[in-house]
mmCIF file of C-alpha atoms in Angstrom:
data_model
loop_
_atom_site.group_PDB
_atom_site.id
_atom_site.type_symbol
_atom_site.label_atom_id
_atom_site.label_comp_id
_atom_site.label_asym_id
_atom_site.label_seq_id
_atom_site.Cartn_x
_atom_site.Cartn_y
_atom_site.Cartn_z
ATOM 1 C CA THR A 268 98.974 125.107 223.569
ATOM 2 C CA SER A 269 99.716 128.410 221.907
ATOM 3 C CA ALA A 270 98.182 129.427 218.589
ATOM 4 C CA SER A 271 101.557 129.188 216.895
ATOM 5 C CA GLU A 272 101.853 125.523 217.912
ATOM 6 C CA LEU A 273 98.425 124.800 216.457
ATOM 7 C CA GLU A 274 99.317 126.513 213.192
ATOM 8 C CA GLY A 275 102.641 124.713 213.086
ATOM 9 C CA ILE A 276 104.876 127.763 212.945
ATOM 10 C CA ARG A 277 108.450 126.921 213.850
ATOM 11 C CA ALA A 278 111.545 129.040 214.108
ATOM 12 C CA LEU A 279 113.979 127.369 211.712
ATOM 13 C CA SER A 280 117.702 127.872 211.232
ATOM 14 C CA HIS A 281 119.195 127.956 207.735
ATOM 15 C CA TYR A 282 122.854 128.201 206.782
ATOM 16 C CA TYR A 283 124.064 130.416 203.929
ATOM 17 C CA GLY A 284 127.426 131.532 202.643
ATOM 18 C CA VAL A 285 129.171 134.646 203.930
ATOM 19 C CA PRO A 286 130.308 136.996 201.128
ATOM 20 C CA ALA A 287 134.040 136.789 200.321
ATOM 21 C CA SER A 288 134.573 134.066 202.910
ATOM 22 C CA ASP A 289 134.636 130.291 203.253
ATOM 23 C CA SER A 290 132.274 130.185 206.204
ATOM 24 C CA LEU A 291 128.540 129.964 206.838
ATOM 25 C CA ALA A 292 126.148 132.244 208.682
ATOM 26 C CA VAL A 293 122.843 131.221 210.218
ATOM 27 C CA GLU A 294 119.518 132.933 209.497
ATOM 28 C CA HIS A 295 116.450 132.298 211.634
ATOM 29 C CA ARG A 296 112.978 132.319 210.101
ATOM 30 C CA ASP A 297 109.479 131.502 211.217
ATOM 31 C CA VAL A 298 108.055 128.957 208.799
ATOM 32 C CA VAL A 299 104.669 127.251 208.698
ATOM 33 C CA VAL A 300 105.411 123.550 209.086
ATOM 34 C CA LYS A 301 103.037 120.600 208.759
ATOM 35 C CA ASP A 302 102.936 117.627 211.142
ATOM 36 C CA ARG A 303 104.286 114.924 208.823
ATOM 37 C CA PRO A 304 108.086 114.631 209.056
ATOM 38 C CA ALA A 305 108.542 114.539 205.259
ATOM 39 C CA ASP A 306 106.504 117.759 204.940
ATOM 40 C CA GLN A 307 108.596 119.372 207.668
ATOM 41 C CA VAL A 308 111.785 118.464 205.833
ATOM 42 C CA ARG A 309 110.403 119.838 202.564
ATOM 43 C CA ALA A 310 109.420 123.106 204.270
ATOM 44 C CA ILE A 311 112.883 123.442 205.819
ATOM 45 C CA TYR A 312 114.701 122.928 202.526
ATOM 46 C CA ARG A 313 112.259 124.934 200.425
ATOM 47 C CA GLU A 314 113.264 127.907 202.606
ATOM 48 C CA LEU A 315 116.959 127.055 202.371
ATOM 49 C CA VAL A 316 116.869 126.768 198.580
ATOM 50 C CA ALA A 317 114.839 129.998 198.300
ATOM 51 C CA GLY A 318 117.977 131.761 199.435
ATOM 52 C CA PRO A 319 119.085 134.169 202.113
ATOM 53 C CA GLY A 320 117.041 137.098 203.318
ATOM 54 C CA GLU A 321 120.054 139.014 204.546
ATOM 55 C CA ASP A 322 123.395 139.887 203.014
ATOM 56 C CA HIS A 323 124.431 136.261 202.614
ATOM 57 C CA VAL A 324 125.235 134.064 199.629
ATOM 58 C CA ALA A 325 122.816 131.511 198.146
ATOM 59 C CA LEU A 326 124.665 128.227 197.649
ATOM 60 C CA PHE A 327 122.193 126.181 195.570
ATOM 61 C CA PRO A 328 122.144 126.401 191.777
ATOM 62 C CA GLU A 329 119.158 128.357 190.458
ATOM 63 C CA GLY A 330 116.231 125.982 189.887
ATOM 64 C CA THR A 331 117.295 123.340 192.443
ATOM 65 C CA GLU A 332 114.334 121.599 194.083
ATOM 66 C CA LEU A 333 113.984 119.000 196.805
ATOM 67 C CA VAL A 334 111.804 116.322 195.187
ATOM 68 C CA ASN A 335 111.464 113.944 198.112
ATOM 69 C CA ALA A 336 112.687 113.378 201.630
ATOM 70 C CA TYR A 337 112.481 110.687 204.238
ATOM 71 C CA LEU A 338 114.024 109.997 207.608
ATOM 72 C CA THR A 339 114.841 106.449 208.662
ATOM 73 C CA PRO A 340 114.265 105.272 212.247
ATOM 74 C CA ARG A 341 118.069 105.142 212.609
ATOM 75 C CA GLY A 342 118.470 108.842 211.925
ATOM 76 C CA THR A 343 119.525 108.951 208.274
ATOM 77 C CA LEU A 344 117.834 111.740 206.354
ATOM 78 C CA TYR A 345 117.507 111.023 202.621
ATOM 79 C CA LEU A 346 117.214 114.146 200.492
ATOM 80 C CA ASP A 347 116.271 113.533 196.871
ATOM 81 C CA TRP A 348 117.028 116.552 194.663
ATOM 82 C CA ASN A 349 116.295 117.324 191.016
ATOM 83 C CA ARG A 350 119.162 117.120 188.508
ATOM 84 C CA THR A 351 119.765 120.881 188.673
ATOM 85 C CA LEU A 352 121.672 120.397 191.931
ATOM 86 C CA VAL A 353 124.452 118.692 189.951
ATOM 87 C CA GLN A 354 123.987 120.073 186.433
ATOM 88 C CA GLY A 355 123.691 123.672 187.616
ATOM 89 C CA PHE A 356 126.558 123.531 190.105
ATOM 90 C CA HIS A 357 129.475 125.823 189.283
ATOM 91 C CA GLY A 358 132.351 126.351 191.628
ATOM 92 C CA GLY A 359 135.401 124.842 193.197
ATOM 93 C CA SER A 360 135.923 122.627 196.199
ATOM 94 C CA GLY A 361 135.289 125.489 198.644
ATOM 95 C CA ARG A 362 131.885 126.225 197.154
ATOM 96 C CA GLU A 363 130.962 122.536 197.133
ATOM 97 C CA ARG A 364 132.025 122.118 200.760
ATOM 98 C CA LEU A 365 129.886 125.117 201.787
ATOM 99 C CA LEU A 366 126.866 123.716 199.946
ATOM 100 C CA LEU A 367 127.216 120.332 201.661
ATOM 101 C CA GLU A 368 127.848 121.952 205.025
ATOM 102 C CA SER A 369 124.766 124.122 204.557
ATOM 103 C CA ILE A 370 122.609 121.054 203.770
ATOM 104 C CA VAL A 371 123.954 118.997 206.689
ATOM 105 C CA ARG A 372 124.003 121.758 209.312
ATOM 106 C CA THR A 373 120.497 122.895 208.393
ATOM 107 C CA ALA A 374 119.297 119.314 208.939
ATOM 108 C CA ALA A 375 121.166 118.958 212.232
ATOM 109 C CA GLU A 376 119.911 122.261 213.588
ATOM 110 C CA ASN A 377 116.236 121.750 212.758
ATOM 111 C CA LEU A 378 115.808 117.978 213.041
ATOM 112 C CA ARG A 379 117.499 116.804 216.229
ATOM 113 C CA GLU A 380 117.129 113.101 215.381
ATOM 114 C CA VAL A 381 119.221 113.354 212.198
ATOM 115 C CA GLU A 382 122.647 111.719 212.453
ATOM 116 C CA LYS A 383 123.463 111.321 208.766
ATOM 117 C CA VAL A 384 122.354 113.023 205.559
ATOM 118 C CA ALA A 385 122.196 111.133 202.263
ATOM 119 C CA ILE A 386 122.198 113.101 199.005
ATOM 120 C CA LEU A 387 120.205 111.617 196.138
ATOM 121 C CA VAL A 388 119.488 112.981 192.666
ATOM 122 C CA GLY A 389 116.557 111.602 190.700
ATOM 123 C CA GLY A 390 116.047 108.955 193.374
ATOM 124 C CA ASN A 391 119.573 107.549 193.111
ATOM 125 C CA PRO A 392 122.788 108.014 195.097
ATOM 126 C CA ILE A 393 125.374 110.181 193.344
ATOM 127 C CA GLU A 394 129.144 110.174 193.654
ATOM 128 C CA THR A 395 129.599 113.927 193.906
ATOM 129 C CA ILE A 396 127.859 117.263 193.319
ATOM 130 C CA GLY A 397 130.772 119.196 191.858
ATOM 131 C CA GLY A 398 133.602 116.695 191.612
ATOM 132 C CA HIS A 399 135.392 117.490 194.874
ATOM 133 C CA TYR A 400 133.498 115.672 197.642
ATOM 134 C CA ASP A 401 132.323 112.066 197.707
ATOM 135 C CA VAL A 402 128.648 111.935 198.689
ATOM 136 C CA LEU A 403 127.984 108.296 197.793
ATOM 137 C CA ALA A 404 127.815 107.396 201.494
ATOM 138 C CA PRO A 405 125.575 109.422 203.836
ATOM 139 C CA LEU A 406 127.360 112.395 205.443
ATOM 140 C CA ALA A 407 127.759 112.151 209.228
ATOM 141 C CA VAL A 408 126.430 115.248 210.972
ATOM 142 C CA SER A 409 129.237 115.060 213.553
ATOM 143 C CA GLU A 410 131.843 115.574 210.810
ATOM 144 C CA TRP A 411 130.182 118.689 209.347
ATOM 145 C CA ARG A 412 129.503 120.821 212.425
#
């Protein structure tokens, strides 16, 4: 067992927007991660929401926070965000698609067991973040790669 395994440092992949483009770029970071799956998920998304370290575009509205997270035995990851995710969102369908793709691909890349990602706000399912994509049903990872 290496020291990094004991400390729980993992190389994580996060997806951010590419300036003047409708695509995503991956950034790799070493993040201290706890053992409990919910804590791991929170650490992953805390980094994602904190924004890019390189010349990439942050996709989350300022002040967005992941409040809670849990993964079902069947591979659905529930991500419960604060209201800022919806209330602070500004942008068209392209921006909304990139945000959703960033959330889903970050889950898929870092948590192999995830097959679907459910977006909640304030503990409840929502219809949409910005009015362009229906997120009432969990998003299948296979459709967002």
